[in-house]
Short mmCIF file of C-alpha atoms in Angstrom, two decimals:
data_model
loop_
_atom_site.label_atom_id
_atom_site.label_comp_id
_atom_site.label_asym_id
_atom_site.label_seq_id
_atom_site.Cartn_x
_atom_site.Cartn_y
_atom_site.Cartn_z
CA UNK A 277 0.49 -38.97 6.66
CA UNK A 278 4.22 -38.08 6.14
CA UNK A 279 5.34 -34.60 6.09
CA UNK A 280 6.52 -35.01 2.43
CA UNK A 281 2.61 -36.52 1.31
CA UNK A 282 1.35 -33.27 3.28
CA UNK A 283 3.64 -31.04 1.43
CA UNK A 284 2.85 -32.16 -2.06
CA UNK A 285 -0.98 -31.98 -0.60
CA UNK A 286 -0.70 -28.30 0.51
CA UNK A 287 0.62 -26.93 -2.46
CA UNK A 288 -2.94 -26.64 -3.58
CA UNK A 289 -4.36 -24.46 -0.88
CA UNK A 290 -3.19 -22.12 1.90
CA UNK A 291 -5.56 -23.52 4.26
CA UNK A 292 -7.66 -26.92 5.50
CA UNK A 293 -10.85 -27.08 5.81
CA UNK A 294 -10.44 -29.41 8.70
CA UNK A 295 -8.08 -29.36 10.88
CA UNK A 296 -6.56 -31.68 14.07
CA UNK A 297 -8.37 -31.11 17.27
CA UNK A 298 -5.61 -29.74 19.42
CA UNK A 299 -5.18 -26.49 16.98
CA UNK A 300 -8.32 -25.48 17.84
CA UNK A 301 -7.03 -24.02 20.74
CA UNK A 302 -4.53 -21.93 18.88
CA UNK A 303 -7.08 -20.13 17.32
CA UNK A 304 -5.90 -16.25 16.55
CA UNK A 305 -6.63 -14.03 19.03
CA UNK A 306 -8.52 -11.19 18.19
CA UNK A 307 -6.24 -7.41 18.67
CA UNK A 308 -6.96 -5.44 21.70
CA UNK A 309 -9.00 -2.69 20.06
CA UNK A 310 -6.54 0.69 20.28
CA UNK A 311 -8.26 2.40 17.30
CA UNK A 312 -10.78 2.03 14.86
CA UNK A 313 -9.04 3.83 12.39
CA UNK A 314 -7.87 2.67 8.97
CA UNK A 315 -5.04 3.01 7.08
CA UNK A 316 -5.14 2.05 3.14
CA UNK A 317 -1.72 1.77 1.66
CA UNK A 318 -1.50 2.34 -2.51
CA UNK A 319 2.26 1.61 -4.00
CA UNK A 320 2.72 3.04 -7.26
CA UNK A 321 5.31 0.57 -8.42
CA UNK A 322 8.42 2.12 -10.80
CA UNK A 323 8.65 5.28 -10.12
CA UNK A 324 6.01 7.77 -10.46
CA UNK A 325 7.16 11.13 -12.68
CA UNK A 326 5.77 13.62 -9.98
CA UNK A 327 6.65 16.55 -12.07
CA UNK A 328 3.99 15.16 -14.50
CA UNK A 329 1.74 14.49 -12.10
CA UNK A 330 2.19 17.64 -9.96
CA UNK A 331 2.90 19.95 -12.45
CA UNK A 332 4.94 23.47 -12.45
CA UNK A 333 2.96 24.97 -14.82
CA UNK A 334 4.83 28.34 -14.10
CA UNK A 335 7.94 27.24 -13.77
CA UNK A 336 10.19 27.93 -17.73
CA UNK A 337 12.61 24.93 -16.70
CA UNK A 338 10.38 22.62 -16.39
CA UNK A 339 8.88 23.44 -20.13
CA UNK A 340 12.96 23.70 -21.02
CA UNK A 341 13.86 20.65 -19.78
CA UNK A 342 10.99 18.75 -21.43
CA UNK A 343 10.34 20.59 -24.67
CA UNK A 344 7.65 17.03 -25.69
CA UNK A 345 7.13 15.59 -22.24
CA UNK A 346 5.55 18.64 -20.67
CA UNK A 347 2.33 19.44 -20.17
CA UNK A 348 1.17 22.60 -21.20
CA UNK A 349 -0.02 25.32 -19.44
CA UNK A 350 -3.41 25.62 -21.12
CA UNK A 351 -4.19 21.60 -19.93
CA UNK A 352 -2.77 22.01 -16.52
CA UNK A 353 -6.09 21.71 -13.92
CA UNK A 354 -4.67 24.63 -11.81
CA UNK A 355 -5.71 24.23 -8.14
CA UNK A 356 -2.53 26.39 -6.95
CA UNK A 357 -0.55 29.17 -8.02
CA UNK A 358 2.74 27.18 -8.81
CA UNK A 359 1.45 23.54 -9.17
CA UNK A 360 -1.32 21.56 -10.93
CA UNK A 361 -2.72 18.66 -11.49
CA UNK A 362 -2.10 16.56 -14.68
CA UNK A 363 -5.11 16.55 -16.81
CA UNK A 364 -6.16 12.86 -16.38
CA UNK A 365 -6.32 13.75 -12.39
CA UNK A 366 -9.50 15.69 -12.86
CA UNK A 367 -11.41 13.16 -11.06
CA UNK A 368 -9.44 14.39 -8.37
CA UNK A 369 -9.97 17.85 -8.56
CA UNK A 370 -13.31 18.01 -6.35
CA UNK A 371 -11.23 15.84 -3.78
CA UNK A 372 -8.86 18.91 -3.58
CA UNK A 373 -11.52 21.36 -3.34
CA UNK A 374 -12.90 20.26 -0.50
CA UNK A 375 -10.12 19.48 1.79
CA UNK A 376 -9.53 15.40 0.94
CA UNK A 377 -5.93 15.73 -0.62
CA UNK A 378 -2.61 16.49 0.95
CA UNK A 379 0.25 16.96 -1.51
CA UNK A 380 3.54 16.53 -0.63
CA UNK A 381 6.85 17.66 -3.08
CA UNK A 382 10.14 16.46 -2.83
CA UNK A 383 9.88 13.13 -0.66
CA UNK A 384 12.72 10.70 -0.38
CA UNK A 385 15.47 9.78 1.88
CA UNK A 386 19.70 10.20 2.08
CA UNK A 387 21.74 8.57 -0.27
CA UNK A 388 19.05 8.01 -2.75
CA UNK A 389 19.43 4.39 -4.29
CA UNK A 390 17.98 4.07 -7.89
CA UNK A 391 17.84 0.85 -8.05
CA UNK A 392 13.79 -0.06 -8.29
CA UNK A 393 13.88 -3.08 -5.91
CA UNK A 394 16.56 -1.60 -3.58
CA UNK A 395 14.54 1.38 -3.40
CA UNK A 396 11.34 0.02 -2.56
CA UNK A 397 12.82 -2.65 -0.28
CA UNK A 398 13.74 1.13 1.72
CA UNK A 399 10.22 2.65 1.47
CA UNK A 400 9.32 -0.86 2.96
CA UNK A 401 11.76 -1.38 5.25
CA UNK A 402 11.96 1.94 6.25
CA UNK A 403 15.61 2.06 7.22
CA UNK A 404 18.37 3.81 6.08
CA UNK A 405 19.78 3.49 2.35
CA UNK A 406 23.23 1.68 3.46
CA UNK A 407 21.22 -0.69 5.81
CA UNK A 408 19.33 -4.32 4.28
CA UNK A 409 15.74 -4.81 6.67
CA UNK A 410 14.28 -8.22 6.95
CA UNK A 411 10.83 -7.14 8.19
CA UNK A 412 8.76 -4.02 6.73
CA UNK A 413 7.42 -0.93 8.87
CA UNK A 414 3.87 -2.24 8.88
CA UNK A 415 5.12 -6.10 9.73
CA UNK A 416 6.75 -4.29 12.94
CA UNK A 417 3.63 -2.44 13.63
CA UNK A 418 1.38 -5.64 13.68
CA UNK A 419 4.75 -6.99 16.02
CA UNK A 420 4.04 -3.92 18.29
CA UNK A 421 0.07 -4.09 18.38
CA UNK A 422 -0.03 -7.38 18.77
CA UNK A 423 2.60 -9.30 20.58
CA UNK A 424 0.56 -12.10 22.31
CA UNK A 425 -0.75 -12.94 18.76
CA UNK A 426 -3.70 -12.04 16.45
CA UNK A 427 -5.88 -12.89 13.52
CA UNK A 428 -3.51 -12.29 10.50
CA UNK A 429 -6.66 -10.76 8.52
CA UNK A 430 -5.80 -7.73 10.73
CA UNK A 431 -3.67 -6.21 7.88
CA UNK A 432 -4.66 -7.28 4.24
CA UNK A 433 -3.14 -6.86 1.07
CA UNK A 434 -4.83 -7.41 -2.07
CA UNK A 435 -2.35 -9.38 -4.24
CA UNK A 436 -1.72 -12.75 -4.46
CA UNK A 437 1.61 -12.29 -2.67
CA UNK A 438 2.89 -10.45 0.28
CA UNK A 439 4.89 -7.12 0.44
CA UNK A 440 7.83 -6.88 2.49
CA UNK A 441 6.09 -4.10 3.89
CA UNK A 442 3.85 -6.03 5.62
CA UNK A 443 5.97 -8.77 6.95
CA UNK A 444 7.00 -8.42 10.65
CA UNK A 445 9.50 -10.44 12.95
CA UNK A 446 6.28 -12.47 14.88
CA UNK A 447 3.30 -11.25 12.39
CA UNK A 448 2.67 -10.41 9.09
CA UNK A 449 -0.41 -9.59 6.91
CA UNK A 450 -2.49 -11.71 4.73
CA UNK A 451 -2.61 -11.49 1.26
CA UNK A 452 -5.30 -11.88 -1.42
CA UNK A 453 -6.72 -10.86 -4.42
CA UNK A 454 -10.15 -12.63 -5.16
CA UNK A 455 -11.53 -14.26 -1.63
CA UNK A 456 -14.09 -16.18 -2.93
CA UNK A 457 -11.42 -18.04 -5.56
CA UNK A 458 -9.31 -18.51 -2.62
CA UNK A 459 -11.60 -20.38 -0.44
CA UNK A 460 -13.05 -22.66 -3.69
CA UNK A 461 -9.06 -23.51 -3.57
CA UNK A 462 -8.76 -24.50 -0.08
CA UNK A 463 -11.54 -26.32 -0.01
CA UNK A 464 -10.01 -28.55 -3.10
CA UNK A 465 -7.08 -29.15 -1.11
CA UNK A 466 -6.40 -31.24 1.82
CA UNK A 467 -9.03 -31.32 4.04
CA UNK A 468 -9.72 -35.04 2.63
CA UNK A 469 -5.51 -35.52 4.14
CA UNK A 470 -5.85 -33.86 7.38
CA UNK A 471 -9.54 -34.76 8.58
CA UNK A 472 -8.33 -38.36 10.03
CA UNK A 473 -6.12 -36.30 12.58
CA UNK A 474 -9.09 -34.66 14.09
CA UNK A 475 -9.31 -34.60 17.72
CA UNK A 476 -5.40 -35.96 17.59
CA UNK A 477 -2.87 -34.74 19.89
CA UNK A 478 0.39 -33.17 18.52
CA UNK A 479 2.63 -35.17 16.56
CA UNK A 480 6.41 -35.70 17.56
CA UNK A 481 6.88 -33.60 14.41
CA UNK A 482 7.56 -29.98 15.45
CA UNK A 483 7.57 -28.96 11.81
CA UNK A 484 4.27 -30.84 10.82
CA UNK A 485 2.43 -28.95 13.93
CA UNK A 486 3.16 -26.08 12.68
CA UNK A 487 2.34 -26.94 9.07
CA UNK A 488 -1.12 -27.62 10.14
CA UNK A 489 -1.18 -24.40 12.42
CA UNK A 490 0.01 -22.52 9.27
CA UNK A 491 -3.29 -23.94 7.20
CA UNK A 492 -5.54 -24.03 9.73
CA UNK A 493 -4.93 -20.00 10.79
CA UNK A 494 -5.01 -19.67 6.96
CA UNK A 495 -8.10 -21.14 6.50
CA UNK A 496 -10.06 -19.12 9.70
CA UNK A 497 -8.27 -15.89 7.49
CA UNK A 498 -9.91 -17.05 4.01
CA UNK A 499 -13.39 -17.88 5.81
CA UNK A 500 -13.35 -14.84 7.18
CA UNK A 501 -12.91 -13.29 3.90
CA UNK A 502 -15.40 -14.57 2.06
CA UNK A 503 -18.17 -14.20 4.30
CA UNK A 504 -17.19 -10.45 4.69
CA UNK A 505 -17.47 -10.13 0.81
CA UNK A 506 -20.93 -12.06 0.65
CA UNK A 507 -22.46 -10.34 2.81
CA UNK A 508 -21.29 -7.26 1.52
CA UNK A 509 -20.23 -7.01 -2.11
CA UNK A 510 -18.41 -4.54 -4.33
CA UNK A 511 -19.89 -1.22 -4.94
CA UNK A 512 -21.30 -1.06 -8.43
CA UNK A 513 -19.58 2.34 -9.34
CA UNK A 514 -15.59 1.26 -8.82
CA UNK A 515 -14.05 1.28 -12.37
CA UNK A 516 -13.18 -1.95 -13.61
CA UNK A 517 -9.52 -1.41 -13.95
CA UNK A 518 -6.83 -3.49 -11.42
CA UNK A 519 -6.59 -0.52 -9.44
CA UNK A 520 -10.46 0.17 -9.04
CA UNK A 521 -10.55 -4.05 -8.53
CA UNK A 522 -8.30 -3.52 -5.57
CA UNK A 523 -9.93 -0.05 -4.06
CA UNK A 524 -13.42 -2.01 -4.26
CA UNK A 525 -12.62 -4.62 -2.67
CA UNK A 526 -10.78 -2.70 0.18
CA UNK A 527 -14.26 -0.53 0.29
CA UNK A 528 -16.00 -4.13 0.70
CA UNK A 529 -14.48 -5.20 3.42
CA UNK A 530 -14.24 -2.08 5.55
CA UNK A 531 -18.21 -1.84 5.31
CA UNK A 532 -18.54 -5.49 6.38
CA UNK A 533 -16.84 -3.97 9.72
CA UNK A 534 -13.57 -6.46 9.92
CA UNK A 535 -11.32 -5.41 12.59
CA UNK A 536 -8.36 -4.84 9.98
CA UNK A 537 -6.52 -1.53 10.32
CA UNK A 538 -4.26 -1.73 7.46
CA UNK A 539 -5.06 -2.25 3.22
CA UNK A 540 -2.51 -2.66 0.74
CA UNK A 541 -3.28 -2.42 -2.93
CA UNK A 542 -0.71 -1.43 -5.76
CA UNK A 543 -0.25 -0.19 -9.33
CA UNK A 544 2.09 -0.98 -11.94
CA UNK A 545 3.56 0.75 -14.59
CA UNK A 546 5.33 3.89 -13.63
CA UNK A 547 8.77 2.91 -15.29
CA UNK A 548 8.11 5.55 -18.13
CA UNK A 549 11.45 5.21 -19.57
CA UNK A 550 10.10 5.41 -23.12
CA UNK A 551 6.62 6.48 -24.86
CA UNK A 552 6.07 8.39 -21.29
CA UNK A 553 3.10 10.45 -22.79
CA UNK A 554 1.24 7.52 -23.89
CA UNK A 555 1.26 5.57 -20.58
CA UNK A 556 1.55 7.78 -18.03
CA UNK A 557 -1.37 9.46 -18.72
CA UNK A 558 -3.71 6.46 -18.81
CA UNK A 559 -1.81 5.10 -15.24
CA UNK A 560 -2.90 8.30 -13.87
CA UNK A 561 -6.25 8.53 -14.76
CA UNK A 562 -7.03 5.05 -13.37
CA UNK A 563 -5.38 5.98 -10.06
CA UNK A 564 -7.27 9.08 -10.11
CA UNK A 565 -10.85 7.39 -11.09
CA UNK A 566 -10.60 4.63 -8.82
CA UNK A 567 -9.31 7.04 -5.46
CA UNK A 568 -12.36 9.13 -6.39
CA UNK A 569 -14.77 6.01 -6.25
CA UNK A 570 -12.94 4.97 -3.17
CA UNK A 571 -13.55 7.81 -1.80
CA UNK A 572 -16.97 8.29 -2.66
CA UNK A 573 -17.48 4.68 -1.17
CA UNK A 574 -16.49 5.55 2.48
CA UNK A 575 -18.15 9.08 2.23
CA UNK A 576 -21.70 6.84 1.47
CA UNK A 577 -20.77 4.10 4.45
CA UNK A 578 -20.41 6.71 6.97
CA UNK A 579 -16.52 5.33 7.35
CA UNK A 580 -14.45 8.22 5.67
CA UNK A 581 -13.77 10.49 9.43
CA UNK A 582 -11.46 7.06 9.88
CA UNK A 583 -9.76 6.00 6.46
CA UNK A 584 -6.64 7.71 5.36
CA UNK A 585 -5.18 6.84 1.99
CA UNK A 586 -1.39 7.67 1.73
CA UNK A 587 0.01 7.32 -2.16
CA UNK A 588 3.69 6.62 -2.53
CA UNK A 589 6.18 5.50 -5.83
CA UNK A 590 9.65 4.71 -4.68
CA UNK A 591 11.22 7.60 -6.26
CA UNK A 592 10.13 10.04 -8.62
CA UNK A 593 11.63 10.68 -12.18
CA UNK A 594 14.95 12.81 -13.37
CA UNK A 595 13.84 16.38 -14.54
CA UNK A 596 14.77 16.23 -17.96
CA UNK A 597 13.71 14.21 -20.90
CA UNK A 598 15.86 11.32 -21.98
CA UNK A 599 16.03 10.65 -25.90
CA UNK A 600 13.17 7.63 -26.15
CA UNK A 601 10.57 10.15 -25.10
CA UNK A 602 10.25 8.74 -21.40
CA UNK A 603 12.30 10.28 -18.09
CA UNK A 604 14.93 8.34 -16.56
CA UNK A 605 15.31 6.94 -12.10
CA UNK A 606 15.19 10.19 -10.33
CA UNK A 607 15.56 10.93 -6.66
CA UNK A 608 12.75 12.88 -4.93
CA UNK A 609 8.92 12.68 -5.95
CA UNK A 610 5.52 13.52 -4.43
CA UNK A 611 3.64 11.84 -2.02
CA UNK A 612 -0.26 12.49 -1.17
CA UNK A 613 -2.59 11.94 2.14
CA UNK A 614 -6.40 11.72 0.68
CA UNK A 615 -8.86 11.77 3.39
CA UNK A 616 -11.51 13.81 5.37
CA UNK A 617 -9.18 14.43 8.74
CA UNK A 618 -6.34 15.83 6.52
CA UNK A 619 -5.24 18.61 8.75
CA UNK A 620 -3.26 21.19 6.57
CA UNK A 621 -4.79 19.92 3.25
CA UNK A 622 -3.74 20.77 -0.04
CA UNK A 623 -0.47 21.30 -1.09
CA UNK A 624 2.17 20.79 2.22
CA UNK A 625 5.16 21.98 0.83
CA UNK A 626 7.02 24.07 -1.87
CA UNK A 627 7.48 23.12 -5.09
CA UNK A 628 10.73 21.90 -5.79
CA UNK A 629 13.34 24.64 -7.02
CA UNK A 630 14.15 23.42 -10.35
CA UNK A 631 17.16 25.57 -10.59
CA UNK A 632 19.05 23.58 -7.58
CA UNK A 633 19.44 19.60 -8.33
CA UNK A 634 21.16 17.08 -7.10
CA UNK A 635 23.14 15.70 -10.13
CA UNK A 636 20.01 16.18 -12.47
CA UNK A 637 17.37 15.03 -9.65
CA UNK A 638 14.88 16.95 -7.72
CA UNK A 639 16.14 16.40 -4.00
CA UNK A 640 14.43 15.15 -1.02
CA UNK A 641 13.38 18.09 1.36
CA UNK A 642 10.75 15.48 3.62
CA UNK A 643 12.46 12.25 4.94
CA UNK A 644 9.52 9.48 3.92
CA UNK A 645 9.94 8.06 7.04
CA UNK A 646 8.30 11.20 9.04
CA UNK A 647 4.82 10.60 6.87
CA UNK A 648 5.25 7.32 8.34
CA UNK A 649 6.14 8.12 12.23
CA UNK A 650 3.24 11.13 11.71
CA UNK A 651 0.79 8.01 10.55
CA UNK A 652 2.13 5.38 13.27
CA UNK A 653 1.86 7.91 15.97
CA UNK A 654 -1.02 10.62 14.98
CA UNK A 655 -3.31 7.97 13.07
CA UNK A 656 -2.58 4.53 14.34
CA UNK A 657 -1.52 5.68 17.92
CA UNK A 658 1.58 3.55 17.57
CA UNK A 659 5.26 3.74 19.34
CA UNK A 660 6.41 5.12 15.73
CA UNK A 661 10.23 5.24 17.34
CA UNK A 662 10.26 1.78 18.68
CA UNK A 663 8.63 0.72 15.11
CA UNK A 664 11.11 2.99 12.85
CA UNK A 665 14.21 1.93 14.87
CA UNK A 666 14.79 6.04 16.42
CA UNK A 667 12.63 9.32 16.57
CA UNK A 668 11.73 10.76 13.21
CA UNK A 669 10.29 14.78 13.58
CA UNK A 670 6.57 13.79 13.10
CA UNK A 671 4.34 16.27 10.27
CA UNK A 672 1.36 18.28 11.11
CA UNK A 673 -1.06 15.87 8.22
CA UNK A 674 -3.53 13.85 10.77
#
């Protein structure tokens, strides 16, 4: 078979069901067991309006600035003395309560970017705003835990492509979104092509070896998968929105015990530019039902003393209302820790002072990138300097 007929033959799968003798000795090797803690990732993708989600119900500039967008008093759920939680959070609000949340204000970095892809390329690059990364923080940190090699189903993200976030200079993470669709794709693909090289040696073709590495790792990564899920399916109470989809499945998989220390899932939607109190509420409520059933999951499988969730947008929204009835690319916006080894939970920091802004933003007061040296070092007992690039002064959260 030429390279070009395996090509065409590959595009239907990402892995072979059979594969040339010699690659199974190149089998992934399994990661030497540091921690058995978890860390599940959610992305809330275009810029989540953290004053309407964290809301300074006391606060006459926010109501002045926002004379339609903000949320009144009276509807605020007020778990603080300054701030609240929007409304549509109150699945949320038992989660605060009893020590699960950690709330965040004003996260960002320098020289905010407003750009929506340049600014998430920094959250997952995690360098500086005048500096373009090739790999993302959690690529680097499969690099660092594993540098002899490892199964790729170590860090999993449930889309059908992969963040930058989790792409690293020798590993990266594995993405998918349905595992039992994936696998009834491999197996349609081109096992029937690559079963006569079994028990072959390796060709003269340096870039058809590592094809058939590429589909056979693939492959042991979608197996995997789908006998995790069988044996241990979705819990019946996850909402049936994307979000809850995702949350479930990531609930799946850590009871079926995989040895994968990183989930990403994401949700879409947060560009409120116009119509903002139509969508944002219903965005927020299905982040805040499906946390809660997340949650609720790990509580019931003995697992939540080792999950933390951390919930990031890539900036937050400008303070005042534009004229479609939406907010416009801000700067700084509110992060949140959920999880049962939160150790200063609730709210972390301030809220921001509305009467000092940077150009009609909210600035950053917490570098993003000491959440994530606090959760490389404190939760994943990584080298969060070598992974970051320099030192970053680590939080009190974990």
């Amino acid at each position: 078979m030429t390279r070009r007929d395996f090509l065409a033959t590959s595009s239907l799968a990402t892995g072979a069901l059979f594969v040339p003798g010699f690659l199974q000795r190149l089998a992934a090797k399994p990661l030497a067991k540091t921690t058995d803690r978890v860390l599940v990732v959610v992305q809330l993708s275009g810029g989540n309006d953290g004053l309407n989600t964290l809301v300074p119900y006391r606060n006459d500039l926010y109501y002045q600035a926002r004379p339609s967008l903000a949320i009144p008093a009276t509807e605020v759920i007020k778990v603080h003395d300054t701030q609240g939680l929007h409304p549509a959070l109150a699945p949320l609000e038992a989660l605060y309560k009893e020590g699960h949340l950690t709330l965040l204000n004003q996260v960002g970095y320098p020289n905010p970017d407003r750009s929506h892809f340049r600014s998430m390329d920094i959250w997952h690059t995690a360098t500086d705003a005048d500096t373009y990364g090739t790999t993302g923080w959690l690529g680097r940190y499969l690099d660092s835990a594993c540098p002899d090699g490892c199964a790729d189903h170590w860090a999993i993200e449930v889309d059908d492509s992969l963040s930058l976030a989790l792409k690293g200079e020798t590993r990266t993470g594995f993405a998918v979104s349905d595992p039992q669709r994936l696998r009834r794709t491999v197996e349609s693909g081109i096992q029937a092509e690559v079963v006569a090289r079994q028990g072959e040696a390796p060709t003269a073709n340096a870039e058809l070896d590592f094809l058939y590495k590429t589909t056979h790792t693939a492959y042991q990564n979608v197996e995997t998968l789908y006998r995790a899920t069988q044996g241990h399916p979705v819990a019946d109470d996850y909402p049936q929105s994307p979000l809850g989809r995702q949350l479930g499945l990531v609930g799946a998989l850590i009871r079926s015990g995989l040895p994968t220390r990183v989930y990403y899932v994401s949700l879409a939607g947060f560009d409120t530019h116009v119509r903002q109190q139509a969508q944002h509420p219903r965005l927020l409520q299905q982040l805040a039902e499906a946390l809660a059933a997340f949650q609720a999951d790990l509580t019931r499988q003995g697992a939540a003393p080792r999950v933390t969730t951390l919930v990031f947008s890539e900036f937050g929204r400008r303070v005042a209302q534009n004229g479609s009835g939406g907010t416009d690319h801000g700067a700084g916006g509110n992060l949140w820790l959920m999880g049962s080894a939160l150790k200063q939970p609730g709210f972390y920091n301030p809220a921001p002072d509305l009467a000092t802004l940077d150009r009609g933003d909210v600035p950053f007061a917490l570098d993003f990138r000491q959440v994530y040296a606090t959760l490389l070092r404190d939760w994943l007992g990584a080298d969060d300097a070598a992974i970051l690039g320099r030192a970053f002064e680590r939080l009190p959260l974990v």
